[in-house]
C-alpha cells in the first residue's frame, strides 16, 4: 500500500508529487503547501479544505453518464438531479455547489423546514426542488408559498395523511385567488424489495417511508376526487445509502417503473417522472480486498435508462424523465480534513532512550549484538532469538537478578529488533509478522475529534482513506493506530491487521507530520457531535481562476470557547463576571499581576478548543 490506496479511492482527484499528495488539477499544488500557508496565517488545529472543482467534476460526471446512456438507448425522457441537503448543509459547501451547478439545472432536495428554507433561498427559479420526509401543515404551507414564488417544487408524499393536508392547504391558498399556483405532487412508494448494507432500512416493506399499493390507489382516488390528479407528476423511491451492489436497484427500478406505467394508464396523465433517490456509492476503501462498490457509474446509468425504456415500451406509455437525489456521490470527495500529529506514544522505545551500562547482563549484550547485525537473510532467526531472550530476561527481573534499567533496555532492544525484522521482511506476507505488528503498534495522537469529524467511523465503523501529507516517497513501516484528543477511549482508530495502516517513523520534536482524512464531505459535518465541546474545524474553500491561480476563500475559524458555551445557553455575562471576581478576590495573585492574568485568560477564551501546543512542542497544534 505504498500509495495509500490512492488508485482505489482517489478517482484521479489526487496524485503524488515529490513524495507529497497533490491535487490532480491545474499546477498540482500540494496539500501540505496549502496547509502550511493557512497555518502560517495563525489558524492551527484541524482544518477542512473544500475543493469546488471536485464538486463540479462529480456533477458533470453524473450528468455525462446519464446523457450518454440516453443517447445510446435513444431514450425520450430527460435526466435531472437534485442535491439532498441532509448530506451537507454548510454554506461554504452549498454556495460552492450552487455556483457550479447552474449549467446543469441542478436543484436541491429538502427533508425538513430549515432545509426547505435553504432550498427556496438557493435554488434558481425553474430549477427543481423536491421535498421529502414527514411533513406537517406548516411545512406543506411553506411548499405552497414556494410555488407562489414561482419555484418548481414537488412535494413527495410519504402517507395519505399528508395528501389530505395538501388538499386542505390548497383550498386555503388557491380558493379565493385569481392566480392558481400549486406545487407538484410526488408519491414515494414503499418498495417490496429492500436495499443492502447498513442503511438498508430506507427501502423495503418495513421502511419508515412510502405508500403501499393500497395507499397509492387511495391517493389516486383522493386526487381524482379533488380535481388535482393533474398535480401528480412524480413517482419516488430511495433504497438506502452507499448501495454496494446494483441488484437491489434493478429490482426497485422494475417495481417503480411498473407502478409509474400502471398509474399512467389508469389516467394519471401528468405523471411524467421517476425519482430514483440516492444511494450511489462512494469507494472509501484503501484496500483492494475490501472494496465497497461492485458497479461503475456507467453501469448504474445504463441500467436505470435501459429498464425505464423497457418498461415504458412494453406498457405503451411515454418514457419518464429520470431524477436522482445522489448526495454522497456528489459531496464526499469535495473536502479533506487535515490534522497535525501531536505526539507518538511509543517514542520511549527509541535507540536514544537506551541506558546501556559499562557491563550489561550477557543476554542484553546479545540482544544488542542481534540488533546491530540484522540482515534480510538472518532477520527471522534473530527475531526469534530476540523474543526468546526477552522471555528469559523478564523472568530474571521477576527473580530479582536484573534491575529496572536492564528491563527497560530489554524492552527497547526487543522492540527495535521486531521493528527492524518487519522492515527487512516487509515483502513476506506471513501471519507471524502480522501478529507482531500489532505488538509494535505506534499510537499517533492527532489534533482532531473523531466524534466531531468522523462520526460514521464511531457509529457505523465506516472507513475513510487516511494518508500522511508528505514522505510518500518513503515506505511507511509503523503499524499505526490514531488517537484523537477527546478524553473518550472510543476516540481511536485502532490498527486493523486485515486492513492495516502504516505511517512513518517521525520525531515530532523535529518535524511536522500531518494526517489527511479523505472523502469526509458527505454526512460527517452535520452529523458531527460536539463531544467534549470540540467544534466544527476551521474551514476554507480552495478556488482556482482560469489561469490556475489559487485562492483561499471564505475562511471560517472554528468557534472559540465563549461561543461554544454561548451555544449551550450558558449565561455568558455571569461567566464573565464570575471569572473576573475569582481573579479579583484571589490572594494568590499579586495585585500588580491581576490585569495581566485577566488578559491572558481573555486571550484563551477567544481561541478554539483544539490543542495549540503540547508539552515541549511549541506550535505543533
Ligand atoms: C438520504 C437521502 C438521499 C441521499 O442518499 P445518498 O446515499 O447520499 O445518495 C436521497 N434521497 C432521499 C429521500 C434521502 O433520504
Coordinates of C-alpha atoms and ligand atoms in Angstrom, one line a residue:
X1 CA 0.0 0.0 0.0
X2 CA 2.8 2.4 -0.9
X3 CA 0.3 4.9 -2.3
X4 CA -2.2 4.5 0.5
X5 CA -4.7 3.0 -1.9
X6 CA -4.9 6.2 -4.0
X7 CA -5.6 4.1 -7.1
X8 CA -8.7 2.6 -5.3
X9 CA -10.4 5.5 -3.6
X10 CA -8.8 8.5 -5.3
X11 CA -10.8 8.7 -8.5
X12 CA -8.0 10.7 -10.1
X13 CA -8.5 13.7 -7.9
X14 CA -5.1 13.5 -6.4
X15 CA -1.6 12.4 -7.3
X16 CA 1.7 12.0 -5.6
X17 CA 4.3 14.6 -6.5
X18 CA 7.8 14.5 -5.0
X19 CA 6.5 12.4 -2.1
X20 CA 3.6 14.8 -1.3
X21 CA 0.0 14.4 -2.0
X22 CA -1.1 17.0 -4.6
X23 CA -4.3 17.9 -6.4
X24 CA -4.6 16.4 -9.9
X25 CA -5.7 19.9 -11.1
X26 CA -4.0 23.0 -12.5
X27 CA -0.4 23.2 -11.4
X28 CA -0.8 20.2 -9.0
X29 CA -0.5 22.2 -5.7
X30 CA 0.4 20.0 -2.8
X31 CA -2.0 19.8 0.2
X32 CA 1.0 20.4 2.6
X33 CA 1.7 23.7 1.0
X34 CA -1.9 24.8 1.4
X35 CA -2.0 23.6 5.0
X36 CA 1.2 25.4 5.9
X37 CA 0.1 28.6 4.2
X38 CA -3.1 28.6 6.2
X39 CA -1.4 27.7 9.5
X40 CA 1.2 30.4 8.9
X41 CA -1.8 32.8 9.0
X42 CA -2.4 31.7 12.5
X43 CA -5.1 29.0 12.1
X44 CA -3.9 26.0 14.0
X45 CA -5.7 22.8 14.8
X46 CA -7.6 20.6 12.3
X47 CA -8.5 22.1 9.0
X48 CA -11.2 21.3 6.4
X49 CA -10.2 22.2 2.8
X50 CA -13.0 22.3 0.3
X51 CA -12.4 21.9 -3.5
X52 CA -15.3 23.3 -5.7
X53 CA -13.6 21.9 -8.8
X54 CA -14.2 18.4 -7.5
X55 CA -17.9 19.2 -6.9
X56 CA -18.1 20.3 -10.4
X57 CA -16.5 17.2 -11.7
X58 CA -18.9 15.0 -9.7
X59 CA -21.9 16.8 -11.1
X60 CA -20.6 16.8 -14.7
X61 CA -19.6 13.1 -14.5
X62 CA -23.1 12.2 -13.2
X63 CA -24.9 14.2 -16.0
X64 CA -22.5 12.9 -18.7
X65 CA -23.1 9.3 -17.7
X66 CA -26.9 9.7 -18.0
X67 CA -26.7 11.8 -21.1
X68 CA -24.6 9.1 -22.8
X69 CA -27.0 6.4 -21.7
X70 CA -29.9 8.4 -23.0
X71 CA -28.2 8.9 -26.3
X72 CA -27.1 5.3 -26.6
X73 CA -30.6 3.9 -26.0
X74 CA -32.4 6.6 -27.9
X75 CA -34.3 7.4 -24.7
X76 CA -37.0 10.0 -25.0
X77 CA -37.1 11.2 -21.3
X78 CA -34.7 13.7 -19.8
X79 CA -32.2 13.4 -16.9
X80 CA -32.4 15.7 -13.9
X81 CA -30.9 15.8 -10.5
X82 CA -31.2 17.5 -7.1
X83 CA -28.8 17.6 -4.2
X84 CA -30.2 16.2 -0.9
X85 CA -29.4 18.9 1.7
X86 CA -29.1 16.5 4.6
X87 CA -25.8 15.3 3.2
X88 CA -24.1 18.6 3.8
X89 CA -25.9 21.9 4.6
X90 CA -22.8 24.0 5.3
X91 CA -23.0 27.3 3.4
X92 CA -19.4 27.0 2.2
X93 CA -20.3 23.8 0.5
X94 CA -23.8 24.7 -0.7
X95 CA -22.6 28.1 -2.1
X96 CA -19.8 26.3 -4.0
X97 CA -22.2 23.6 -5.2
X98 CA -24.8 26.1 -6.5
X99 CA -22.2 28.2 -8.2
X100 CA -21.0 25.2 -10.3
X101 CA -24.5 23.6 -10.7
X102 CA -26.3 26.2 -12.8
X103 CA -25.4 24.9 -16.3
X104 CA -27.0 21.6 -15.3
X105 CA -30.2 22.9 -13.9
X106 CA -29.2 21.1 -10.7
X107 CA -31.6 21.7 -7.8
X108 CA -32.0 20.9 -4.1
X109 CA -33.9 18.4 -2.1
X110 CA -35.2 19.3 1.4
X111 CA -36.2 16.9 4.2
X112 CA -37.1 19.5 6.9
X113 CA -38.4 23.0 7.3
X114 CA -34.9 24.6 7.7
X115 CA -33.6 22.7 4.7
X116 CA -36.6 23.8 2.7
X117 CA -35.8 27.5 3.5
X118 CA -32.2 26.8 2.2
X119 CA -33.7 25.2 -1.0
X120 CA -36.1 28.2 -1.5
X121 CA -33.2 30.6 -1.0
X122 CA -30.6 28.9 -3.1
X123 CA -32.4 27.2 -6.0
X124 CA -32.8 29.3 -9.2
X125 CA -36.4 29.7 -10.3
X126 CA -37.4 26.9 -12.6
X127 CA -34.7 24.5 -11.3
X128 CA -36.3 21.6 -9.4
X129 CA -36.8 21.4 -5.6
X130 CA -38.1 18.2 -4.1
X131 CA -39.4 17.9 -0.6
X132 CA -39.3 14.5 1.2
X133 CA -39.8 13.2 4.7
X134 CA -42.6 13.7 7.2
X135 CA -44.4 17.0 6.8
X136 CA -46.9 18.9 8.9
X137 CA -49.4 21.5 7.8
X138 CA -46.8 24.3 8.2
X139 CA -44.2 22.6 6.1
X140 CA -46.8 21.9 3.3
X141 CA -47.8 25.6 3.5
X142 CA -44.1 26.5 3.0
X143 CA -44.2 24.4 -0.2
X144 CA -47.3 26.3 -1.4
X145 CA -45.5 29.6 -0.6
X146 CA -42.5 28.4 -2.7
X147 CA -44.9 27.6 -5.6
X148 CA -46.4 31.1 -5.3
X149 CA -42.9 32.4 -5.7
X150 CA -42.8 30.5 -9.0
X151 CA -40.5 27.8 -7.7
X152 CA -40.6 24.4 -9.5
X153 CA -41.3 22.4 -6.4
X154 CA -42.5 18.8 -5.9
X155 CA -43.9 17.6 -2.5
X156 CA -43.2 13.9 -2.1
X157 CA -46.0 12.4 0.0
X158 CA -45.0 9.7 2.5
X159 CA -48.5 8.9 3.5
X160 CA -52.2 9.5 2.8
X161 CA -52.5 11.9 5.8
X162 CA -50.1 14.3 4.1
X163 CA -52.1 14.2 0.9
X164 CA -55.3 15.2 2.8
X165 CA -53.4 18.1 4.3
X166 CA -52.2 19.1 0.9
X167 CA -55.8 19.2 -0.4
X168 CA -56.8 21.4 2.6
X169 CA -53.8 23.8 2.2
X170 CA -54.6 24.0 -1.5
X171 CA -58.1 25.3 -0.7
X172 CA -56.7 27.8 1.7
X173 CA -54.1 29.1 -0.8
X174 CA -55.9 28.9 -4.1
X175 CA -59.6 29.1 -3.2
X176 CA -60.2 32.9 -3.5
X177 CA -57.2 33.6 -5.6
X178 CA -57.3 34.7 -9.2
X179 CA -53.9 33.1 -10.0
X180 CA -53.9 29.4 -9.1
X181 CA -50.4 28.1 -8.5
X182 CA -49.6 24.8 -6.8
X183 CA -46.7 22.5 -6.0
X184 CA -46.3 19.3 -7.9
X185 CA -47.0 16.1 -6.0
X186 CA -44.8 13.1 -6.0
X187 CA -45.6 9.8 -4.4
X188 CA -43.0 7.8 -2.5
X189 CA -43.6 4.1 -2.9
X190 CA -43.0 1.5 -0.3
X191 CA -40.8 -1.0 -2.1
X192 CA -41.3 -4.7 -2.0
X193 CA -37.6 -5.0 -2.5
X194 CA -35.2 -3.6 0.1
X195 CA -31.7 -2.2 -0.1
X196 CA -28.5 -3.7 1.2
X197 CA -25.9 -2.7 3.7
X198 CA -26.1 -0.8 7.0
X199 CA -28.5 1.9 5.6
X200 CA -31.0 -0.7 4.0
X201 CA -33.8 0.5 6.3
X202 CA -34.7 3.2 3.9
X203 CA -36.2 0.7 1.5
X204 CA -38.5 -2.3 1.8
X205 CA -41.8 -3.1 3.5
X206 CA -40.5 -2.3 7.0
X207 CA -39.2 1.1 5.8
X208 CA -40.2 4.2 7.6
X209 CA -41.4 5.8 4.4
X210 CA -43.7 5.4 1.5
X211 CA -47.1 4.3 0.3
X212 CA -48.2 0.7 -0.1
X213 CA -50.1 -0.3 -3.3
X214 CA -53.4 0.1 -1.4
X215 CA -52.5 3.6 -0.3
X216 CA -51.3 4.5 -3.8
X217 CA -54.8 3.6 -5.1
X218 CA -56.4 5.7 -2.4
X219 CA -54.1 8.6 -3.1
X220 CA -55.0 8.4 -6.8
X221 CA -58.7 8.4 -5.9
X222 CA -58.4 11.3 -3.5
X223 CA -56.6 13.4 -6.1
X224 CA -59.1 12.5 -8.8
X225 CA -62.0 13.4 -6.5
X226 CA -60.5 16.9 -5.8
X227 CA -59.7 17.5 -9.4
X228 CA -56.0 17.5 -8.5
X229 CA -54.8 14.5 -10.5
X230 CA -53.0 16.8 -12.9
X231 CA -50.7 17.6 -10.0
X232 CA -49.4 14.1 -9.6
X233 CA -46.1 14.2 -11.6
X234 CA -43.6 12.0 -9.9
X235 CA -43.0 8.5 -8.5
X236 CA -40.2 8.4 -5.9
X237 CA -38.2 5.8 -4.1
X238 CA -34.9 5.7 -2.2
X239 CA -33.4 2.3 -1.4
X240 CA -30.8 3.5 1.1
X241 CA -27.4 5.0 1.1
X242 CA -24.0 3.6 0.0
X243 CA -25.5 0.9 -2.1
X244 CA -22.7 -1.6 -2.6
X245 CA -24.4 -3.8 -5.2
X246 CA -26.5 -2.9 -8.3
X247 CA -29.0 -5.8 -8.0
X248 CA -31.4 -4.2 -5.4
X249 CA -31.6 -1.1 -7.5
X250 CA -32.6 -3.1 -10.6
X251 CA -35.4 -4.7 -8.6
X252 CA -36.6 -1.3 -7.3
X253 CA -36.5 0.2 -10.8
X254 CA -38.7 -2.6 -12.1
X255 CA -41.2 -2.1 -9.3
X256 CA -41.3 1.6 -9.6
X257 CA -41.4 1.6 -13.4
X258 CA -44.4 -0.7 -13.4
X259 CA -46.2 1.4 -10.8
X260 CA -45.5 4.5 -12.9
X261 CA -46.8 2.8 -16.1
X262 CA -49.9 1.5 -14.3
X263 CA -50.9 4.8 -12.8
X264 CA -50.3 6.5 -16.1
X265 CA -52.6 4.0 -17.9
X266 CA -55.2 4.4 -15.2
X267 CA -55.4 8.1 -16.0
X268 CA -52.7 10.0 -14.2
X269 CA -51.8 11.7 -17.4
X270 CA -49.5 14.4 -15.8
X271 CA -47.3 11.7 -14.3
X272 CA -44.0 12.3 -16.1
X273 CA -41.1 11.4 -13.9
X274 CA -39.4 8.8 -11.8
X275 CA -37.2 9.9 -8.9
X276 CA -34.7 7.1 -8.1
X277 CA -33.5 8.7 -4.8
X278 CA -29.8 8.5 -3.8
X279 CA -27.7 5.6 -2.9
X280 CA -24.9 5.8 -5.5
X281 CA -21.9 4.5 -3.5
X282 CA -18.5 6.0 -2.9
X283 CA -15.4 3.9 -2.8
X284 CA -13.9 4.6 0.6
X285 CA -11.6 1.6 0.8
X286 CA -7.8 1.8 0.7
X287 CA -7.6 -2.0 0.2
X288 CA -8.5 -3.9 -2.9
X289 CA -10.0 -6.8 -0.9
X290 CA -12.3 -4.5 1.0
X291 CA -13.9 -2.5 -1.9
X292 CA -17.4 -1.2 -1.2
X293 CA -18.9 -0.8 -4.6
X294 CA -19.3 -3.5 -7.3
X295 CA -20.5 -1.4 -10.2
X296 CA -19.5 1.6 -12.2
X297 CA -21.4 4.9 -12.7
X298 CA -21.8 3.9 -16.4
X299 CA -23.4 0.6 -15.4
X300 CA -25.7 2.4 -12.9
X301 CA -26.8 5.0 -15.5
X302 CA -27.2 2.3 -18.3
X303 CA -29.3 0.1 -16.0
X304 CA -31.7 3.0 -15.0
X305 CA -32.2 4.2 -18.6
X306 CA -32.5 0.7 -20.1
X307 CA -35.0 -0.5 -17.5
X308 CA -37.2 2.6 -17.8
X309 CA -37.1 2.3 -21.6
X310 CA -38.0 -1.4 -21.5
X311 CA -41.0 -0.9 -19.1
X312 CA -42.4 2.1 -20.8
X313 CA -42.2 0.5 -24.2
X314 CA -43.8 -2.7 -23.0
X315 CA -46.6 -0.9 -21.3
X316 CA -47.0 1.6 -24.1
X317 CA -46.6 4.7 -22.0
X318 CA -44.3 7.7 -22.5
X319 CA -40.8 7.2 -21.0
X320 CA -40.4 9.0 -17.7
X321 CA -38.0 11.8 -17.1
X322 CA -35.4 10.5 -14.6
X323 CA -34.5 12.3 -11.4
X324 CA -31.8 11.4 -9.0
X325 CA -31.0 12.6 -5.5
X326 CA -27.5 11.3 -5.1
X327 CA -25.8 13.1 -2.2
X328 CA -22.9 11.1 -1.0
X329 CA -21.6 10.7 -4.6
X330 CA -21.7 14.4 -5.2
X331 CA -20.3 15.6 -1.8
X332 CA -18.0 13.1 -0.3
X333 CA -14.9 13.8 -2.3
X334 CA -15.1 17.6 -2.2
X335 CA -13.4 18.0 1.1
X336 CA -10.4 16.7 3.1
X337 CA -9.8 17.0 6.8
X338 CA -6.2 17.7 7.7
X339 CA -4.9 17.3 11.3
X340 CA -1.5 17.6 12.8
X341 CA 0.1 14.7 14.7
X342 CA 1.0 16.0 18.2
X343 CA 2.8 13.0 19.6
X344 CA 3.9 9.4 19.1
X345 CA 3.3 7.2 22.1
X346 CA 6.0 4.6 21.7
X347 CA 8.8 7.0 21.5
X348 CA 10.2 5.6 24.7
X349 CA 11.2 2.6 22.5
X350 CA 13.8 4.5 20.6
X351 CA 17.5 3.8 20.5
X352 CA 18.4 7.1 22.1
X353 CA 16.5 6.0 25.2
X354 CA 18.8 3.0 25.9
X355 CA 20.7 3.2 29.2
X356 CA 23.3 0.6 28.5
X357 CA 25.9 0.1 31.3
X358 CA 29.6 -0.5 31.2
X359 CA 28.8 -4.1 31.9
X360 CA 25.4 -5.5 31.0
X361 CA 23.9 -8.9 31.6
X362 CA 25.1 -11.2 28.9
X363 CA 21.6 -11.7 27.4
X364 CA 21.3 -7.9 27.0
X365 CA 24.7 -7.8 25.3
X366 CA 23.5 -10.4 23.0
X367 CA 20.3 -8.6 22.2
X368 CA 22.4 -5.5 21.4
X369 CA 24.5 -7.6 19.0
X370 CA 21.5 -9.1 17.3
X371 CA 20.0 -5.7 16.7
X372 CA 23.3 -4.4 15.4
X373 CA 23.9 -7.2 12.9
X374 CA 20.5 -7.9 11.4
X375 CA 20.2 -8.5 7.7
X376 CA 17.4 -9.7 5.5
X377 CA 18.9 -13.2 5.5
X378 CA 19.1 -13.6 9.2
X379 CA 16.2 -11.4 10.2
X380 CA 13.7 -14.2 11.0
X381 CA 16.2 -16.2 13.1
X382 CA 17.4 -13.1 15.0
X383 CA 13.8 -12.1 15.6
X384 CA 13.1 -15.5 17.2
X385 CA 16.3 -15.3 19.3
X386 CA 15.4 -11.8 20.5
X387 CA 11.9 -12.8 21.5
X388 CA 13.3 -15.8 23.3
X389 CA 15.9 -13.7 25.2
X390 CA 13.2 -11.3 26.3
X391 CA 11.3 -14.1 28.0
X392 CA 14.4 -15.1 29.9
X393 CA 15.3 -11.5 30.8
X394 CA 11.8 -10.8 32.1
X395 CA 12.0 -14.0 34.3
X396 CA 15.4 -12.8 35.6
X397 CA 13.8 -9.5 36.5
X398 CA 10.9 -11.2 38.4
X399 CA 13.5 -13.2 40.3
X400 CA 15.4 -10.1 41.2
X401 CA 18.6 -10.8 39.2
X402 CA 18.4 -7.8 36.9
X403 CA 17.3 -4.2 37.6
X404 CA 14.8 -1.8 36.2
X405 CA 17.4 -0.3 33.8
X406 CA 18.2 -3.7 32.4
X407 CA 14.5 -4.4 32.0
X408 CA 14.0 -1.1 30.1
X409 CA 17.0 -1.9 27.9
X410 CA 15.4 -5.3 27.2
X411 CA 12.1 -3.8 26.1
X412 CA 13.7 -1.2 23.9
X413 CA 16.1 -3.6 22.2
X414 CA 13.4 -6.2 21.5
X415 CA 11.1 -3.5 20.2
X416 CA 13.9 -2.3 17.9
X417 CA 14.6 -5.9 16.7
X418 CA 10.9 -6.5 15.9
X419 CA 10.6 -3.3 14.0
X420 CA 13.8 -4.0 12.1
X421 CA 12.7 -7.5 11.3
X422 CA 9.3 -6.3 10.0
X423 CA 11.1 -3.7 7.9
X424 CA 13.6 -6.2 6.5
X425 CA 10.9 -8.9 5.8
X426 CA 8.3 -6.4 4.5
X427 CA 7.9 -8.3 1.2
X428 CA 6.9 -11.5 3.0
X429 CA 3.3 -12.0 3.9
X430 CA 3.4 -14.2 7.0
X431 CA 0.9 -14.4 9.8
X432 CA 3.7 -14.2 12.4
X433 CA 4.8 -10.9 11.1
X434 CA 1.2 -9.6 11.0
X435 CA 0.8 -10.7 14.7
X436 CA 4.0 -8.9 15.7
X437 CA 2.8 -5.7 14.0
X438 CA 0.1 -5.2 16.5
X439 CA 2.7 -5.5 19.2
X440 CA 4.8 -2.7 17.9
X441 CA 1.8 -0.5 17.0
X442 CA 2.6 3.1 17.2
X443 CA -0.1 5.4 18.7
X444 CA -0.3 8.7 16.9
X445 CA -2.0 11.4 18.9
X446 CA -3.8 13.6 16.3
X447 CA -5.3 17.0 16.9
X448 CA -8.9 16.4 16.0
X449 CA -12.1 14.9 17.4
X450 CA -13.3 11.7 15.8
X451 CA -16.8 12.4 17.2
X452 CA -16.9 15.8 15.5
X453 CA -15.2 15.0 12.2
X454 CA -15.7 11.2 11.5
X455 CA -18.9 10.3 13.3
X456 CA -19.7 7.5 10.9
X457 CA -16.5 5.8 11.9
X458 CA -17.7 6.0 15.5
X459 CA -21.3 5.0 14.8
X460 CA -21.0 2.6 11.8
X461 CA -17.4 1.7 11.5
X462 CA -17.2 3.4 8.2
X463 CA -13.6 3.6 7.0
X464 CA -12.2 6.8 5.5
X465 CA -8.9 6.9 3.5
X466 CA -6.1 8.1 5.7
X467 CA -2.9 9.4 4.2
X468 CA 0.0 11.5 5.5
X469 CA 0.6 14.7 3.5
X470 CA 4.2 14.1 2.8
X471 CA 7.0 11.5 3.0
X472 CA 5.1 9.4 0.4
X473 CA 8.4 8.5 -1.3
X474 CA 9.5 6.8 1.9
X475 CA 8.0 3.4 2.8
X476 CA 5.9 3.7 6.0
X477 CA 6.7 0.9 8.4
X478 CA 4.9 1.7 11.6
X479 CA 1.6 -0.1 12.1
X480 CA -0.5 2.9 13.2
X481 CA -3.4 3.5 15.5
X482 CA -4.7 7.0 15.7
X483 CA -5.9 8.7 18.9
X484 CA -8.0 11.8 18.8
X485 CA -7.7 14.4 21.6
X486 CA -11.1 13.8 23.2
X487 CA -10.8 12.1 26.6
X488 CA -13.0 9.2 25.4
X489 CA -11.5 5.8 24.7
X490 CA -13.8 5.4 21.7
X491 CA -11.9 8.3 20.1
X492 CA -9.4 5.9 18.5
X493 CA -8.9 4.3 15.0
X494 CA -7.2 1.1 16.0
X495 CA -4.7 -0.8 13.9
X496 CA -6.6 -3.4 11.9
X497 CA -4.3 -6.3 10.7
X498 CA -6.9 -7.1 8.0
X499 CA -6.8 -3.5 6.5
X500 CA -3.6 -2.2 8.0
X501 CA -2.5 1.4 8.1
X502 CA 1.2 2.1 8.2
X503 CA 2.6 5.6 8.9
X504 CA 6.1 7.0 9.1
X505 CA 8.5 6.9 12.0
X506 CA 8.9 10.5 12.8
X507 CA 10.2 12.7 15.5
X508 CA 7.6 15.2 16.2
X509 CA 10.0 17.3 18.2
X510 CA 11.9 18.0 15.0
X511 CA 9.3 17.6 12.2
X512 CA 5.7 18.4 11.5
X513 CA 3.6 15.5 10.3
X514 CA 0.0 15.9 9.1
X515 CA -2.6 13.2 8.6
X516 CA -5.3 13.7 5.9
X517 CA -8.7 12.1 6.1
X518 CA -10.3 12.0 2.7
X519 CA -14.0 11.6 1.4
X520 CA -15.3 13.3 4.5
X521 CA -17.6 15.8 2.6
X522 CA -20.8 13.7 2.9
X523 CA -22.8 13.4 6.2
X524 CA -19.8 13.8 8.5
X525 CA -20.0 17.6 9.1
X526 CA -23.6 17.9 10.3
X527 CA -23.7 14.5 12.0
X528 CA -20.6 15.5 14.0
X529 CA -21.1 15.7 17.7
X530 CA -19.5 18.4 19.9
X531 CA -18.4 15.7 22.4
X532 CA -16.0 17.3 24.9
X533 CA -17.0 20.6 23.3
X534 CA -14.8 20.2 20.3
X535 CA -16.5 22.1 17.4
X536 CA -16.5 22.1 13.6
X537 CA -12.9 22.7 12.5
X538 CA -11.6 25.7 10.7
X539 CA -12.6 25.5 7.1
X540 CA -11.6 27.2 3.8
X541 CA -12.6 27.0 0.2
X542 CA -9.7 26.5 -2.3
X543 CA -10.6 28.1 -5.6
X544 CA -8.8 28.4 -8.9
X545 CA -9.2 31.0 -11.5
X546 CA -8.9 30.2 -15.2
X547 CA -5.1 30.9 -15.1
X548 CA -4.7 28.4 -12.3
X549 CA -4.2 31.0 -9.6
X550 CA -5.2 29.5 -6.3
X551 CA -7.0 31.4 -3.6
X552 CA -8.2 30.6 -0.1
X553 CA -11.8 32.0 0.3
X554 CA -14.4 32.2 3.0
X555 CA -12.2 31.1 5.8
X556 CA -14.3 30.3 8.8
X557 CA -12.4 29.8 12.1
X558 CA -13.5 27.1 14.5
X559 CA -15.7 28.5 17.2
X560 CA -14.0 30.0 20.2
X561 CA -14.5 28.8 23.8
X562 CA -17.0 31.6 24.7
X563 CA -19.1 30.9 21.5
X564 CA -19.3 27.2 22.4
X565 CA -20.6 27.9 25.9
X566 CA -23.0 30.5 24.5
X567 CA -24.4 27.8 22.1
X568 CA -25.1 25.7 25.1
X569 CA -27.1 28.7 26.5
X570 CA -24.8 29.4 29.4
X571 CA -25.3 32.9 30.8
X572 CA -22.2 34.5 29.3
X573 CA -22.3 37.7 31.4
X574 CA -22.5 35.6 34.5
X575 CA -19.5 33.5 33.5
X576 CA -17.6 36.7 32.7
X577 CA -18.5 38.3 36.0
X578 CA -17.5 35.2 37.9
X579 CA -14.1 34.8 36.2
X580 CA -13.3 38.4 37.0
X581 CA -14.4 38.0 40.6
X582 CA -12.2 34.9 41.0
X583 CA -9.1 36.8 39.9
X584 CA -10.0 40.0 41.8
X585 CA -10.6 38.2 45.1
X586 CA -7.8 35.8 44.9
X587 CA -5.0 36.3 47.5
X588 CA -2.7 34.1 45.4
X589 CA -2.2 36.6 42.7
X590 CA -0.3 39.9 43.3
X591 CA -2.5 42.9 42.7
X592 CA 0.0 44.1 40.2
X593 CA -0.3 40.9 38.2
X594 CA -4.1 40.7 38.2
X595 CA -4.7 42.6 35.0
X596 CA -2.0 40.6 33.2
X597 CA -3.6 37.3 34.3
X598 CA -7.0 38.6 33.2
X599 CA -5.9 39.5 29.7
X600 CA -4.2 36.1 29.4
X601 CA -7.5 34.5 30.3
X602 CA -9.4 36.5 27.8
X603 CA -6.9 35.6 25.1
X604 CA -7.5 31.9 25.8
X605 CA -11.3 32.4 25.8
X606 CA -11.0 33.9 22.3
X607 CA -9.5 30.7 20.9
X608 CA -10.9 27.4 19.9
X609 CA -10.8 24.1 21.9
X610 CA -8.3 22.3 19.7
X611 CA -4.8 22.0 21.1
X612 CA -2.3 24.6 20.2
X613 CA 0.8 23.3 21.9
X614 CA 1.6 20.2 23.8
X615 CA 4.4 19.8 26.3
X616 CA 7.6 20.9 24.9
X617 CA 6.4 21.2 21.3
X618 CA 5.7 24.8 20.5
X619 CA 3.3 25.5 17.7
X620 CA 2.6 21.9 16.8
X621 CA -1.2 22.1 17.0
Ligands
LIG1 C1 -30.6 10.5 2.2 C2 -31.4 10.6 1.0 C3 -30.8 10.7 -0.2 C4 -29.3 10.7 -0.4 O1 -28.7 9.5 -0.4 P1 -27.2 9.3 -0.8 O2 -26.9 7.9 -0.5 O3 -26.4 10.3 -0.1 O4 -27.0 9.5 -2.3 C5 -31.6 10.8 -1.3 N1 -32.9 10.8 -1.2 C6 -33.5 10.6 0.0 C7 -35.0 10.6 0.0 C8 -32.8 10.5 1.1 O5 -33.4 10.3 2.3

